[in-house]
Amino acid sequence: MRFLATALLLTATLAQADDRPLRFAVVDSWAMPLAQIENGELTGGIMFELFKETARELGRPAAFHIVPRARIEQALLSHSVDVRCYVSRTWIEHEFNDYRWTAPLMVQRDLLVVRDAPADKLETLPSQSVGTVLGYHYPRLQPLLDSHWLSRDDARNQELVLKKLRIGRYQYAISSEFALNWFNRELPEAERLRIASVIEETPLSCMVLDAPEVRADEVLSVLAKIKASGKIEQILDHYR
């Protein structure tokens, strides 16, 4: 009798997991091509396509939780999101033992970008402000900030950083390759921002909550399948 009750409870739990939306974290500072956020809703971009494909493969509805960058780790600690993607272990301060990591799904290349200044490497720049995204951590930039040789000029998202560079608010900015290519796509060749140097390349993964209602094994398996199928590269190609 006890076995039957346990089996029924497990069956009910699994049925609820199928009905319950999978909650994906969306950082509010993301911009295109990573994410299009309109009126507080995720409506397009690389992560939108990846999340929708993941939910489709799982046969579950997707829910997109817009989270301020400063509160993303609290959202994980409180289990208010099930999946956080586009993240590296080097970017987080806590272990988050309740979450399991996928293998790397894509790579972010961070670039030193210029408008009309001479191309140079980060470590050889004259003392000045550099365009950065509020809340982003840049490991190679940090020693230069600590020495007060360089300072940050923060903007809310990557698109605003590049817009400020284009109008001359500073001479140099740090940008992901995805964001730079998207920003340049409709500009005349002569007006496009240029790469001064590659700062670093970071493999990015997803974190999945290990809980019965999430079914972490299934989510991890589906993300691995999407990666192996070449679907992620197809999504990225839409925005290159």
Short mmCIF file of C-alpha atoms in Angstrom, two decimals:
data_model
loop_
_atom_site.label_atom_id
_atom_site.label_comp_id
_atom_site.label_asym_id
_atom_site.label_seq_id
_atom_site.Cartn_x
_atom_site.Cartn_y
_atom_site.Cartn_z
CA MET A 1 0.00 0.00 0.00
CA ARG A 2 2.84 2.36 0.90
CA PHE A 3 4.53 1.50 -2.41
CA LEU A 4 1.33 2.31 -4.30
CA ALA A 5 1.00 5.67 -2.54
CA THR A 6 4.62 6.51 -3.36
CA ALA A 7 4.12 5.54 -7.00
CA LEU A 8 0.99 7.66 -7.26
CA LEU A 9 2.80 10.63 -5.69
CA LEU A 10 5.69 10.25 -8.14
CA THR A 11 3.27 10.03 -11.07
CA ALA A 12 1.46 13.17 -9.90
CA THR A 13 4.77 15.01 -9.47
CA LEU A 14 5.89 14.10 -13.00
CA ALA A 15 2.53 15.14 -14.44
CA GLN A 16 2.81 18.49 -12.71
CA ALA A 17 6.35 18.89 -14.10
CA ASP A 18 5.00 18.41 -17.63
CA ASP A 19 2.39 21.15 -17.11
CA ARG A 20 4.57 23.58 -15.23
CA PRO A 21 6.37 26.14 -17.42
CA LEU A 22 10.15 25.94 -17.47
CA ARG A 23 11.33 29.27 -16.08
CA PHE A 24 14.22 30.80 -18.02
CA ALA A 25 16.22 33.69 -16.58
CA VAL A 26 16.51 36.75 -18.84
CA VAL A 27 18.98 39.40 -17.67
CA ASP A 28 17.44 42.84 -18.14
CA SER A 29 20.72 44.30 -19.50
CA TRP A 30 20.78 41.90 -22.45
CA ALA A 31 20.37 43.60 -25.82
CA MET A 32 20.19 42.45 -29.42
CA PRO A 33 21.27 40.15 -30.87
CA LEU A 34 21.29 38.32 -27.54
CA ALA A 35 17.77 39.32 -26.58
CA GLN A 36 15.01 41.67 -27.66
CA ILE A 37 13.10 42.87 -24.61
CA GLU A 38 9.97 44.94 -25.27
CA ASN A 39 7.62 46.21 -22.56
CA GLY A 40 9.17 43.81 -20.07
CA GLU A 41 8.79 40.76 -22.34
CA LEU A 42 11.39 38.68 -24.18
CA THR A 43 10.27 38.74 -27.82
CA GLY A 44 13.32 37.81 -29.93
CA GLY A 45 17.04 37.25 -30.20
CA ILE A 46 19.50 34.40 -29.74
CA MET A 47 18.38 33.45 -26.25
CA PHE A 48 14.68 33.64 -27.17
CA GLU A 49 15.25 31.13 -29.97
CA LEU A 50 17.37 28.84 -27.76
CA PHE A 51 14.82 28.89 -24.93
CA LYS A 52 11.89 28.25 -27.26
CA GLU A 53 13.71 25.35 -28.93
CA THR A 54 14.57 23.84 -25.53
CA ALA A 55 10.98 24.07 -24.32
CA ARG A 56 9.69 22.66 -27.62
CA GLU A 57 12.01 19.65 -27.39
CA LEU A 58 10.85 19.03 -23.83
CA GLY A 59 7.18 19.47 -24.71
CA ARG A 60 6.76 22.07 -22.00
CA PRO A 61 5.69 25.72 -21.97
CA ALA A 62 8.41 28.34 -21.48
CA ALA A 63 8.23 31.26 -19.05
CA PHE A 64 10.71 34.12 -19.36
CA HIS A 65 11.63 35.83 -16.09
CA ILE A 66 13.20 39.27 -16.63
CA VAL A 67 15.73 39.71 -13.82
CA PRO A 68 17.91 42.76 -13.05
CA ARG A 69 21.58 41.86 -13.39
CA ALA A 70 22.21 42.81 -9.75
CA ARG A 71 19.55 40.29 -8.62
CA ILE A 72 20.31 37.32 -10.85
CA GLU A 73 22.27 35.43 -8.20
CA GLN A 74 19.49 36.03 -5.66
CA ALA A 75 17.03 34.59 -8.18
CA LEU A 76 19.15 31.45 -8.35
CA LEU A 77 19.54 31.19 -4.59
CA SER A 78 15.77 31.49 -4.12
CA HIS A 79 15.06 28.98 -6.94
CA SER A 80 12.79 31.50 -8.68
CA VAL A 81 14.29 30.50 -12.05
CA ASP A 82 14.97 27.01 -13.41
CA VAL A 83 17.46 27.70 -16.20
CA ARG A 84 20.09 30.38 -16.54
CA CYS A 85 22.05 30.42 -19.80
CA TYR A 86 24.84 32.48 -21.34
CA VAL A 87 26.91 32.22 -18.18
CA SER A 88 30.42 31.14 -17.21
CA ARG A 89 31.58 29.68 -13.91
CA THR A 90 34.14 32.50 -13.79
CA TRP A 91 31.35 35.09 -13.67
CA ILE A 92 29.60 33.91 -10.51
CA GLU A 93 30.49 34.27 -6.85
CA HIS A 94 28.58 31.30 -5.40
CA GLU A 95 28.75 27.57 -6.11
CA PHE A 96 24.96 27.12 -6.53
CA ASN A 97 25.07 23.44 -5.62
CA ASP A 98 21.34 23.13 -6.40
CA TYR A 99 22.07 23.78 -10.08
CA ARG A 100 23.82 21.56 -12.61
CA TRP A 101 25.94 22.82 -15.48
CA THR A 102 25.79 21.94 -19.14
CA ALA A 103 28.92 21.59 -21.23
CA PRO A 104 29.81 24.86 -23.01
CA LEU A 105 27.21 25.69 -25.66
CA MET A 106 28.81 28.73 -27.29
CA VAL A 107 31.78 31.07 -26.93
CA GLN A 108 31.75 34.81 -26.26
CA ARG A 109 34.65 36.80 -27.71
CA ASP A 110 35.19 40.09 -25.89
CA LEU A 111 36.80 42.74 -28.06
CA LEU A 112 38.45 46.10 -27.57
CA VAL A 113 36.56 48.30 -30.05
CA VAL A 114 37.41 51.70 -31.54
CA ARG A 115 35.76 54.25 -33.79
CA ASP A 116 38.69 56.25 -35.17
CA ALA A 117 41.37 55.85 -32.50
CA PRO A 118 44.53 53.84 -33.26
CA ALA A 119 44.15 50.10 -32.80
CA ASP A 120 45.85 49.00 -29.60
CA LYS A 121 45.86 46.38 -26.85
CA LEU A 122 44.10 46.92 -23.55
CA GLU A 123 47.31 46.92 -21.51
CA THR A 124 48.99 49.57 -23.69
CA LEU A 125 46.17 52.13 -23.72
CA PRO A 126 46.89 55.65 -22.43
CA SER A 127 45.15 56.46 -19.15
CA GLN A 128 41.45 57.12 -19.91
CA SER A 129 37.86 55.91 -19.54
CA VAL A 130 36.73 52.80 -21.41
CA GLY A 131 33.14 51.98 -22.34
CA THR A 132 31.74 49.03 -20.36
CA VAL A 133 28.40 47.46 -19.42
CA LEU A 134 27.11 48.12 -15.92
CA GLY A 135 27.61 45.06 -13.72
CA TYR A 136 29.80 43.16 -16.19
CA HIS A 137 33.08 41.77 -14.91
CA TYR A 138 36.09 42.03 -17.21
CA PRO A 139 39.00 40.00 -15.76
CA ARG A 140 41.70 41.51 -17.98
CA LEU A 141 40.45 45.03 -17.37
CA GLN A 142 40.31 44.70 -13.58
CA PRO A 143 44.06 45.13 -12.82
CA LEU A 144 44.07 48.36 -14.84
CA LEU A 145 41.02 49.57 -12.93
CA ASP A 146 42.59 48.63 -9.60
CA SER A 147 45.69 50.67 -10.48
CA HIS A 148 43.46 53.60 -11.56
CA TRP A 149 45.18 53.65 -14.95
CA LEU A 150 41.85 53.04 -16.68
CA SER A 151 38.33 53.79 -15.47
CA ARG A 152 34.92 52.45 -16.47
CA ASP A 153 32.26 54.46 -18.27
CA ASP A 154 29.25 52.20 -17.72
CA ALA A 155 26.08 51.98 -19.79
CA ARG A 156 23.02 49.83 -19.08
CA ASN A 157 23.59 47.44 -21.98
CA GLN A 158 25.99 46.62 -24.78
CA GLU A 159 24.11 48.55 -27.45
CA LEU A 160 24.30 51.77 -25.43
CA VAL A 161 28.05 51.25 -24.90
CA LEU A 162 28.56 51.09 -28.65
CA LYS A 163 26.30 54.06 -29.31
CA LYS A 164 28.34 56.15 -26.89
CA LEU A 165 31.55 55.06 -28.60
CA ARG A 166 30.14 56.03 -31.99
CA ILE A 167 29.30 59.58 -30.86
CA GLY A 168 32.73 60.00 -29.25
CA ARG A 169 31.97 59.76 -25.53
CA TYR A 170 35.18 57.73 -25.25
CA GLN A 171 37.81 56.35 -27.63
CA TYR A 172 37.64 52.69 -26.67
CA ALA A 173 34.96 50.27 -25.51
CA ILE A 174 34.66 46.60 -24.69
CA SER A 175 32.06 44.66 -26.65
CA SER A 176 31.13 41.09 -27.41
CA GLU A 177 31.63 40.06 -31.02
CA PHE A 178 27.92 39.26 -31.31
CA ALA A 179 26.92 42.78 -30.26
CA LEU A 180 29.52 44.50 -32.44
CA ASN A 181 28.49 42.62 -35.58
CA TRP A 182 24.84 43.38 -34.92
CA PHE A 183 25.55 47.06 -34.30
CA ASN A 184 27.62 47.39 -37.48
CA ARG A 185 25.25 45.49 -39.74
CA GLU A 186 23.42 48.51 -41.25
CA LEU A 187 26.20 51.10 -40.99
CA PRO A 188 28.16 52.16 -44.07
CA GLU A 189 31.59 50.56 -44.19
CA ALA A 190 33.34 53.84 -43.39
CA GLU A 191 31.25 54.37 -40.24
CA ARG A 192 31.55 50.91 -38.72
CA LEU A 193 33.27 50.43 -35.38
CA ARG A 194 36.50 48.47 -35.63
CA ILE A 195 38.20 45.75 -33.61
CA ALA A 196 41.41 46.91 -31.95
CA SER A 197 42.18 43.56 -30.32
CA VAL A 198 40.62 40.42 -28.84
CA ILE A 199 40.54 40.64 -25.05
CA GLU A 200 39.37 37.14 -24.16
CA GLU A 201 37.24 34.21 -25.24
CA THR A 202 34.85 32.70 -22.69
CA PRO A 203 32.99 29.36 -23.07
CA LEU A 204 29.37 29.83 -21.97
CA SER A 205 27.00 27.26 -20.50
CA CYS A 206 23.59 26.92 -18.88
CA MET A 207 22.73 26.19 -15.26
CA VAL A 208 19.70 23.95 -14.58
CA LEU A 209 17.91 23.65 -11.24
CA ASP A 210 18.15 20.10 -9.90
CA ALA A 211 14.57 19.60 -8.67
CA PRO A 212 11.84 16.99 -9.40
CA GLU A 213 9.54 19.52 -11.04
CA VAL A 214 12.31 20.65 -13.40
CA ARG A 215 13.70 17.25 -14.41
CA ALA A 216 17.27 18.47 -14.73
CA ASP A 217 18.48 15.31 -16.47
CA GLU A 218 15.97 15.81 -19.27
CA VAL A 219 16.78 19.51 -19.66
CA LEU A 220 20.52 18.83 -19.73
CA SER A 221 20.02 16.05 -22.26
CA VAL A 222 17.94 18.27 -24.54
CA LEU A 223 20.47 21.12 -24.41
CA ALA A 224 23.25 18.66 -25.28
CA LYS A 225 21.13 17.35 -28.16
CA ILE A 226 20.49 20.88 -29.47
CA LYS A 227 24.20 21.62 -29.33
CA ALA A 228 25.18 18.36 -31.08
CA SER A 229 22.59 18.86 -33.82
CA GLY A 230 24.13 22.16 -34.90
CA LYS A 231 20.94 24.04 -34.02
CA ILE A 232 22.76 26.55 -31.82
CA GLU A 233 25.11 27.45 -34.68
CA GLN A 234 22.06 27.85 -36.93
CA ILE A 235 20.53 30.25 -34.41
CA LEU A 236 23.77 32.22 -34.17
CA ASP A 237 23.99 32.40 -37.96
CA HIS A 238 20.63 34.24 -38.02
CA TYR A 239 22.28 37.14 -36.19
CA ARG A 240 25.73 37.29 -37.77
#
